[in-house]
Amino acid sequence: MLSLLWLIPTLPLAGFLVLALSGKYLGRRSIAVIGTSSVALSALIAILIGIDFIAAPPPGFVFRQEAWTWIAVAGFSPGIGFYLDALSLVMILVVTVISFLIHLYSTEFMSGDDGYARFFAYMNLFVGSMCILVLADNLLFLYLGWEGVGLCSYLLIGFWYRDSGNGRAARKAFIVTRVGDTAMALGVFLLFTHLGTLDIQSLMQRVTQQWPEGSELAILAAGLLLGGAVGKSAQLPLQIWLPDAMAGPTPVSALMHAATMVTAGVYLIARTHVLFSLAPPVQLAVAVIGALTLLLAGFSALAQKDIKRVLAYSTISQIGYMFLALGVGAWSAAIFHLMTHAFFKALLFLSAGVVIMTLHEEHDIFRMGGLRKKLPVAFWTFLIGSASLAALPLVTAGFYSKDLILWQTWSSQGGNPWLWAAGCGGAILTGLYIFRVVFLVFFGEARAAAPPDTRRPGLRITIPLIVLAAFSIVGGWIETPPFLGHLTLFSDFVQHALPPAQVVHDGKNDETVLELLAIAASLGSIALAYLLFLRYPAFLHGLMLIPELARIRKFWHFGWGFDRFYEFLFVRPYIWLAYADRNDVVDNIYKMAISFTLRWLQKVDRHDVIDYIYSGLAELCLFLYRALSATQSGQVRRYAAAIAAGSISIIFIGIFA
Amino acid sequence: MAGMKMSAMRTAEAVAAIPMHHGLVLAAVLFALGLIGILVRRNLIFILMSIEIMLNAAGLAFVVAGARWEQADGQVMLIFILAVAAVEVSVGLALLLLLHRRFQTLDADAVSKMRG
Amino acid sequence: MEFTFYLSGAIAVAATLMVITGLNAVHALLYLIVSLLAVAIVFYVLGAPFAAALEVIIYAGAIMVLFVFVMMMLNLGKAAAAREQDWLTPGIWAGPAVLASLLLAELGYIFAQGGTAAGAVAVTAKEVGIALFGPYLLGVELASLLLLAGLVGACHLGRHEDVHHGWDEDERHENG
């Protein structure tokens, strides 16, 4: 069974090829079948492989499959090879299963769209690239998947390319992530030049052998890789692309936020965790970035009107949690949260998609309301997703993963109370912003401008929602805190690939107290959201009348002004330079010099000698023009003569120089 | 290694030993003549023939070098050059026919209208 | 044997000279064949009998026949030779001759650096074949592709279309 591993990325890529090459000639039905079944098959294979892997683990809990050598040049021979261990198995399961559900959902959601084949082709390519990224056994192959994911995000964000705003959002996503990708490429180059290999496992071995902890090279390499991860995972300071990425169709957002793309950065850091643990400053930076991002994005999510933008900021914030966990060395907690987050975030996006579709592309949560009765499936699934996101105790998956992160942020070696406090504050924000959406959209009176669509979502939309809702509830029960049975199935399994967090503050009582605090934060925030947004909305309106508060709200709404800041810092100067340099810097310097001299000369001498010089100059130019245009006679033999003369002079240089 | 062994075996059927640079000079002279032909002639047929001369001279240089090191590689290259020459001639002559049909002339300068 | 080399080399050079100075295309072509045959003899002397055979069969045979066919189709007459006479003014030789002699001088300078004997041993067709279908197999495949492309290209270009549909019409179409 394990030997079928290569099929997991290959099937979606094959689906992409078929759809891209013959999509024009296929009917909608066959497009949907091809696009979905390719991912479904690869999910099925992933599940079977997973069962096989757990039932009869391969030696060392690692399975490698070398397909062929990609290129072999002077001792540099990266392969097309797949590497399956506990970490990549979890990732591949999450990626393929959730992608399959999203594909199934899209077959109905996109059914009215003209670019049906194009959509599924891109989606398949997206999934295939992500599978390559996850399963790659060397950094170059991983980088291929990495860039493939970036390309697909560009294609899909700008899917409705007729609207120039969407194209702009796509370009923004592409360019901002490119900043991170460049850093990552540099990191890969650095690792290769110093360690002489790109194979991740041998790389990690050589890193531990050759670089002492805290050495400059390790810090540099880890920092560069972190740059890539930050760009892809939309963390501070490169988080600005993700909210705009909502321009794409809703299933794309779901796919990007849950299964592919943004989790890539978390995966990269987990994959190269050996390197990161050799660079304590970088690891601390990871944790700080995560903590700051989760707070900033949480505040921004509070001030959004667009339902998808709320979810986008919530993704940024949740990825911040994962970074926080990675930064304190709680690798398996990060991956655990990645998994549960994938479940409930996909669920939230998909049910938000139902709401948006029913209300005729309405994104503004203040024009929704009272949808609880009209859209029961969307309501219940969105509620479950929100509860999971807000870490509602005991019953939701998000609770177990988030509390594991919070606990390990406190207790582990790299953790400290400040980071824990940030995480806890983030938890309060999370409950506030997501239940704000729940209360505004599904409760209260209807505020929609147009009457909602009477069509109800069909089975192909409902089934993924229900399955994901189930996952969002039960997905956390495989890893429970000590006072709730202390199940550690997940971390036991992932432990084969990722070392457990180094716990320094151990103590059951501490843990229970902290868990209770976290529970209080979560419940309190939901209650607060209820009071503020449903029970006494007038209070909030009153607050907003204070100009300072309104200004802060606006500031949050625009994502802490990062866009404007970058606009001033990078975009404007660049555009100004481009304008200034329309001809060439050198041209401009000459132009300025000449006009200056001319003006001076005009003052000194109005006619006579100077005139001759200039008319002479003009003649010279004309002569040069004639001479140059004579070389473009169109006569082949002249060209041949020129080639011969060139070759002869080159040989001359070769002999005598 | 294998080549050395073979050459030891073959010493019996040794043929003329010509200094390598004599062969190369011959190739160079032919090449230069072909170059002159291309540059001087206006008739496209002659230009094509001159190109053949140059290709042939290059092949000759390869064979001379191959003979110098007693390896087959030089002749292999000649075979590739032959293939290239065949293709070049067939396409070139087809172009020439086309031009003759359209312009009623074989003058290479007449096609300068294309401003290639 | 050495004598044969120099003799056939001289013949090759002389015949080539006749090619590039000739007025009548058919005569020039015959001289070219002579030149190729002389080069074939050079190959033989240098211990490359297989190359010599190929030179005769493919070059002097097949490729030159192509030229002959085309000349037949063009049906060049006396007027063509007269026009050649007009085209070949003495002054036109100066530039190319200078270029070519520069090239020759440079190449001669390079060749003067070393002098080892070549052609002491024959390289037989068998060895060429082994090399060709061993390490150079990819090259053979590429050459076959190239030949196919040439075939297709020649077929496409040689298609007989309406003679009146010339470039002038195309240009008018583009400008209009």
PDB file of N, CA and C in Angstrom, chain A residues 414-468:
ATOM      1  N   GLY A 414      10.778  27.078  25.875  1.00  0.00           N
ATOM      2  CA  GLY A 414      10.835  28.359  25.177  1.00  0.00           C
ATOM      3  C   GLY A 414       9.709  29.291  25.572  1.00  0.00           C
ATOM      4  N   GLY A 415       8.784  28.811  26.371  1.00  0.00           N
ATOM      5  CA  GLY A 415       7.612  29.624  26.648  1.00  0.00           C
ATOM      6  C   GLY A 415       7.831  30.605  27.772  1.00  0.00           C
ATOM      7  N   ASN A 416       6.961  31.566  27.874  1.00  0.00           N
ATOM      8  CA  ASN A 416       6.989  32.432  29.032  1.00  0.00           C
ATOM      9  C   ASN A 416       5.604  33.025  29.252  1.00  0.00           C
ATOM     10  N   PRO A 417       5.333  33.559  30.408  1.00  0.00           N
ATOM     11  CA  PRO A 417       3.984  34.037  30.733  1.00  0.00           C
ATOM     12  C   PRO A 417       3.482  35.110  29.786  1.00  0.00           C
ATOM     13  N   TRP A 418       4.392  35.925  29.235  1.00  0.00           N
ATOM     14  CA  TRP A 418       3.933  36.988  28.338  1.00  0.00           C
ATOM     15  C   TRP A 418       3.295  36.394  27.098  1.00  0.00           C
ATOM     16  N   LEU A 419       3.986  35.396  26.546  1.00  0.00           N
ATOM     17  CA  LEU A 419       3.432  34.753  25.358  1.00  0.00           C
ATOM     18  C   LEU A 419       2.094  34.103  25.689  1.00  0.00           C
ATOM     19  N   TRP A 420       2.058  33.501  26.875  1.00  0.00           N
ATOM     20  CA  TRP A 420       0.810  32.865  27.284  1.00  0.00           C
ATOM     21  C   TRP A 420      -0.300  33.908  27.389  1.00  0.00           C
ATOM     22  N   ALA A 421       0.045  35.061  27.968  1.00  0.00           N
ATOM     23  CA  ALA A 421      -0.964  36.106  28.120  1.00  0.00           C
ATOM     24  C   ALA A 421      -1.454  36.569  26.758  1.00  0.00           C
ATOM     25  N   ALA A 422      -0.507  36.689  25.794  1.00  0.00           N
ATOM     26  CA  ALA A 422      -0.920  37.084  24.443  1.00  0.00           C
ATOM     27  C   ALA A 422      -1.888  36.063  23.877  1.00  0.00           C
ATOM     28  N   GLY A 423      -1.550  34.784  24.054  1.00  0.00           N
ATOM     29  CA  GLY A 423      -2.421  33.729  23.540  1.00  0.00           C
ATOM     30  C   GLY A 423      -3.790  33.784  24.180  1.00  0.00           C
ATOM     31  N   CYS A 424      -3.796  34.041  25.458  1.00  0.00           N
ATOM     32  CA  CYS A 424      -5.068  34.080  26.162  1.00  0.00           C
ATOM     33  C   CYS A 424      -5.894  35.279  25.705  1.00  0.00           C
ATOM     34  N   GLY A 425      -5.200  36.427  25.559  1.00  0.00           N
ATOM     35  CA  GLY A 425      -5.907  37.595  25.036  1.00  0.00           C
ATOM     36  C   GLY A 425      -6.470  37.303  23.662  1.00  0.00           C
ATOM     37  N   GLY A 426      -5.672  36.626  22.860  1.00  0.00           N
ATOM     38  CA  GLY A 426      -6.140  36.250  21.535  1.00  0.00           C
ATOM     39  C   GLY A 426      -7.365  35.376  21.608  1.00  0.00           C
ATOM     40  N   ALA A 427      -7.409  34.498  22.610  1.00  0.00           N
ATOM     41  CA  ALA A 427      -8.566  33.614  22.731  1.00  0.00           C
ATOM     42  C   ALA A 427      -9.823  34.427  23.012  1.00  0.00           C
ATOM     43  N   ILE A 428      -9.693  35.452  23.866  1.00  0.00           N
ATOM     44  CA  ILE A 428     -10.853  36.306  24.134  1.00  0.00           C
ATOM     45  C   ILE A 428     -11.297  36.997  22.847  1.00  0.00           C
ATOM     46  N   LEU A 429     -10.310  37.544  22.121  1.00  0.00           N
ATOM     47  CA  LEU A 429     -10.641  38.224  20.864  1.00  0.00           C
ATOM     48  C   LEU A 429     -11.339  37.282  19.898  1.00  0.00           C
ATOM     49  N   THR A 430     -10.820  36.050  19.834  1.00  0.00           N
ATOM     50  CA  THR A 430     -11.387  35.080  18.903  1.00  0.00           C
ATOM     51  C   THR A 430     -12.869  34.881  19.176  1.00  0.00           C
ATOM     52  N   GLY A 431     -13.190  34.633  20.436  1.00  0.00           N
ATOM     53  CA  GLY A 431     -14.591  34.428  20.775  1.00  0.00           C
ATOM     54  C   GLY A 431     -15.421  35.645  20.427  1.00  0.00           C
ATOM     55  N   LEU A 432     -14.862  36.823  20.680  1.00  0.00           N
ATOM     56  CA  LEU A 432     -15.613  38.051  20.413  1.00  0.00           C
ATOM     57  C   LEU A 432     -15.907  38.198  18.934  1.00  0.00           C
ATOM     58  N   TYR A 433     -14.844  38.095  18.119  1.00  0.00           N
ATOM     59  CA  TYR A 433     -15.082  38.432  16.714  1.00  0.00           C
ATOM     60  C   TYR A 433     -15.912  37.391  16.000  1.00  0.00           C
ATOM     61  N   ILE A 434     -15.732  36.116  16.331  1.00  0.00           N
ATOM     62  CA  ILE A 434     -16.476  35.139  15.554  1.00  0.00           C
ATOM     63  C   ILE A 434     -17.930  35.100  16.006  1.00  0.00           C
ATOM     64  N   PHE A 435     -18.189  35.289  17.325  1.00  0.00           N
ATOM     65  CA  PHE A 435     -19.591  35.276  17.736  1.00  0.00           C
ATOM     66  C   PHE A 435     -20.291  36.584  17.392  1.00  0.00           C
ATOM     67  N   ARG A 436     -19.489  37.647  17.184  1.00  0.00           N
ATOM     68  CA  ARG A 436     -20.078  38.853  16.598  1.00  0.00           C
ATOM     69  C   ARG A 436     -20.696  38.514  15.253  1.00  0.00           C
ATOM     70  N   VAL A 437     -19.937  37.778  14.441  1.00  0.00           N
ATOM     71  CA  VAL A 437     -20.459  37.389  13.129  1.00  0.00           C
ATOM     72  C   VAL A 437     -21.683  36.503  13.292  1.00  0.00           C
ATOM     73  N   VAL A 438     -21.587  35.516  14.202  1.00  0.00           N
ATOM     74  CA  VAL A 438     -22.706  34.587  14.368  1.00  0.00           C
ATOM     75  C   VAL A 438     -23.971  35.353  14.734  1.00  0.00           C
ATOM     76  N   PHE A 439     -23.856  36.255  15.723  1.00  0.00           N
ATOM     77  CA  PHE A 439     -25.041  36.958  16.194  1.00  0.00           C
ATOM     78  C   PHE A 439     -25.577  37.913  15.140  1.00  0.00           C
ATOM     79  N   LEU A 440     -24.665  38.564  14.420  1.00  0.00           N
ATOM     80  CA  LEU A 440     -25.138  39.525  13.430  1.00  0.00           C
ATOM     81  C   LEU A 440     -25.770  38.840  12.227  1.00  0.00           C
ATOM     82  N   VAL A 441     -25.222  37.691  11.853  1.00  0.00           N
ATOM     83  CA  VAL A 441     -25.680  37.063  10.618  1.00  0.00           C
ATOM     84  C   VAL A 441     -26.923  36.216  10.852  1.00  0.00           C
ATOM     85  N   PHE A 442     -26.924  35.458  11.930  1.00  0.00           N
ATOM     86  CA  PHE A 442     -27.983  34.461  12.061  1.00  0.00           C
ATOM     87  C   PHE A 442     -29.082  34.863  13.043  1.00  0.00           C
ATOM     88  N   PHE A 443     -28.806  35.832  13.909  1.00  0.00           N
ATOM     89  CA  PHE A 443     -29.817  36.231  14.879  1.00  0.00           C
ATOM     90  C   PHE A 443     -30.363  37.612  14.527  1.00  0.00           C
ATOM     91  N   GLY A 444     -31.219  38.114  15.367  1.00  0.00           N
ATOM     92  CA  GLY A 444     -31.774  39.442  15.134  1.00  0.00           C
ATOM     93  C   GLY A 444     -32.724  39.449  13.955  1.00  0.00           C
ATOM     94  N   GLU A 445     -33.018  40.688  13.484  1.00  0.00           N
ATOM     95  CA  GLU A 445     -33.984  40.749  12.378  1.00  0.00           C
ATOM     96  C   GLU A 445     -33.222  40.793  11.060  1.00  0.00           C
ATOM     97  N   ALA A 446     -33.927  40.413  10.005  1.00  0.00           N
ATOM     98  CA  ALA A 446     -33.302  40.378   8.690  1.00  0.00           C
ATOM     99  C   ALA A 446     -33.032  41.793   8.210  1.00  0.00           C
ATOM    100  N   ARG A 447     -31.796  42.037   7.732  1.00  0.00           N
ATOM    101  CA  ARG A 447     -31.467  43.368   7.248  1.00  0.00           C
ATOM    102  C   ARG A 447     -31.055  43.333   5.783  1.00  0.00           C
ATOM    103  N   ALA A 448     -31.293  42.221   5.145  1.00  0.00           N
ATOM    104  CA  ALA A 448     -30.841  42.072   3.769  1.00  0.00           C
ATOM    105  C   ALA A 448     -31.585  43.029   2.869  1.00  0.00           C
ATOM    106  N   ALA A 449     -30.848  43.545   1.866  1.00  0.00           N
ATOM    107  CA  ALA A 449     -31.465  44.488   0.947  1.00  0.00           C
ATOM    108  C   ALA A 449     -32.468  43.777   0.046  1.00  0.00           C
ATOM    109  N   ALA A 450     -32.081  42.644  -0.456  1.00  0.00           N
ATOM    110  CA  ALA A 450     -32.958  41.893  -1.350  1.00  0.00           C
ATOM    111  C   ALA A 450     -33.427  40.638  -0.611  1.00  0.00           C
ATOM    112  N   PRO A 451     -34.572  40.142  -0.969  1.00  0.00           N
ATOM    113  CA  PRO A 451     -35.017  38.907  -0.321  1.00  0.00           C
ATOM    114  C   PRO A 451     -34.079  37.760  -0.670  1.00  0.00           C
ATOM    115  N   PRO A 452     -33.779  36.910   0.284  1.00  0.00           N
ATOM    116  CA  PRO A 452     -32.844  35.824   0.030  1.00  0.00           C
ATOM    117  C   PRO A 452     -33.343  34.879  -1.058  1.00  0.00           C
ATOM    118  N   ASP A 453     -32.381  34.281  -1.681  1.00  0.00           N
ATOM    119  CA  ASP A 453     -32.673  33.285  -2.709  1.00  0.00           C
ATOM    120  C   ASP A 453     -33.497  32.160  -2.108  1.00  0.00           C
ATOM    121  N   THR A 454     -34.446  31.687  -2.874  1.00  0.00           N
ATOM    122  CA  THR A 454     -35.265  30.615  -2.312  1.00  0.00           C
ATOM    123  C   THR A 454     -34.628  29.257  -2.517  1.00  0.00           C
ATOM    124  N   ARG A 455     -33.620  29.192  -3.411  1.00  0.00           N
ATOM    125  CA  ARG A 455     -32.970  27.893  -3.616  1.00  0.00           C
ATOM    126  C   ARG A 455     -32.234  27.493  -2.344  1.00  0.00           C
ATOM    127  N   ARG A 456     -32.325  26.242  -2.039  1.00  0.00           N
ATOM    128  CA  ARG A 456     -31.605  25.755  -0.861  1.00  0.00           C
ATOM    129  C   ARG A 456     -30.425  24.911  -1.318  1.00  0.00           C
ATOM    130  N   PRO A 457     -29.342  24.942  -0.563  1.00  0.00           N
ATOM    131  CA  PRO A 457     -28.181  24.146  -0.972  1.00  0.00           C
ATOM    132  C   PRO A 457     -28.515  22.666  -1.097  1.00  0.00           C
ATOM    133  N   GLY A 458     -27.933  22.067  -2.126  1.00  0.00           N
ATOM    134  CA  GLY A 458     -28.192  20.652  -2.366  1.00  0.00           C
ATOM    135  C   GLY A 458     -27.246  19.765  -1.570  1.00  0.00           C
ATOM    136  N   LEU A 459     -27.315  18.495  -1.906  1.00  0.00           N
ATOM    137  CA  LEU A 459     -26.543  17.504  -1.140  1.00  0.00           C
ATOM    138  C   LEU A 459     -25.044  17.723  -1.249  1.00  0.00           C
ATOM    139  N   ARG A 460     -24.609  18.120  -2.462  1.00  0.00           N
ATOM    140  CA  ARG A 460     -23.161  18.230  -2.655  1.00  0.00           C
ATOM    141  C   ARG A 460     -22.581  19.375  -1.835  1.00  0.00           C
ATOM    142  N   ILE A 461     -23.448  20.290  -1.373  1.00  0.00           N
ATOM    143  CA  ILE A 461     -22.975  21.325  -0.450  1.00  0.00           C
ATOM    144  C   ILE A 461     -23.184  20.873   0.985  1.00  0.00           C
ATOM    145  N   THR A 462     -24.295  20.226   1.227  1.00  0.00           N
ATOM    146  CA  THR A 462     -24.626  19.867   2.606  1.00  0.00           C
ATOM    147  C   THR A 462     -23.679  18.806   3.157  1.00  0.00           C
ATOM    148  N   ILE A 463     -23.378  17.809   2.340  1.00  0.00           N
ATOM    149  CA  ILE A 463     -22.554  16.710   2.865  1.00  0.00           C
ATOM    150  C   ILE A 463     -21.189  17.193   3.352  1.00  0.00           C
ATOM    151  N   PRO A 464     -20.441  17.960   2.535  1.00  0.00           N
ATOM    152  CA  PRO A 464     -19.154  18.443   3.065  1.00  0.00           C
ATOM    153  C   PRO A 464     -19.323  19.235   4.349  1.00  0.00           C
ATOM    154  N   LEU A 465     -20.401  20.051   4.419  1.00  0.00           N
ATOM    155  CA  LEU A 465     -20.600  20.838   5.633  1.00  0.00           C
ATOM    156  C   LEU A 465     -20.766  19.930   6.838  1.00  0.00           C
ATOM    157  N   ILE A 466     -21.603  18.897   6.680  1.00  0.00           N
ATOM    158  CA  ILE A 466     -21.878  18.041   7.828  1.00  0.00           C
ATOM    159  C   ILE A 466     -20.631  17.255   8.221  1.00  0.00           C
ATOM    160  N   VAL A 467     -19.915  16.748   7.197  1.00  0.00           N
ATOM    161  CA  VAL A 467     -18.701  15.982   7.512  1.00  0.00           C
ATOM    162  C   VAL A 467     -17.693  16.864   8.243  1.00  0.00           C
ATOM    163  N   LEU A 468     -17.511  18.082   7.720  1.00  0.00           N
ATOM    164  CA  LEU A 468     -16.550  18.970   8.371  1.00  0.00           C
ATOM    165  C   LEU A 468     -17.011  19.357   9.763  1.00  0.00           C
TER     166      LEU A 468
END
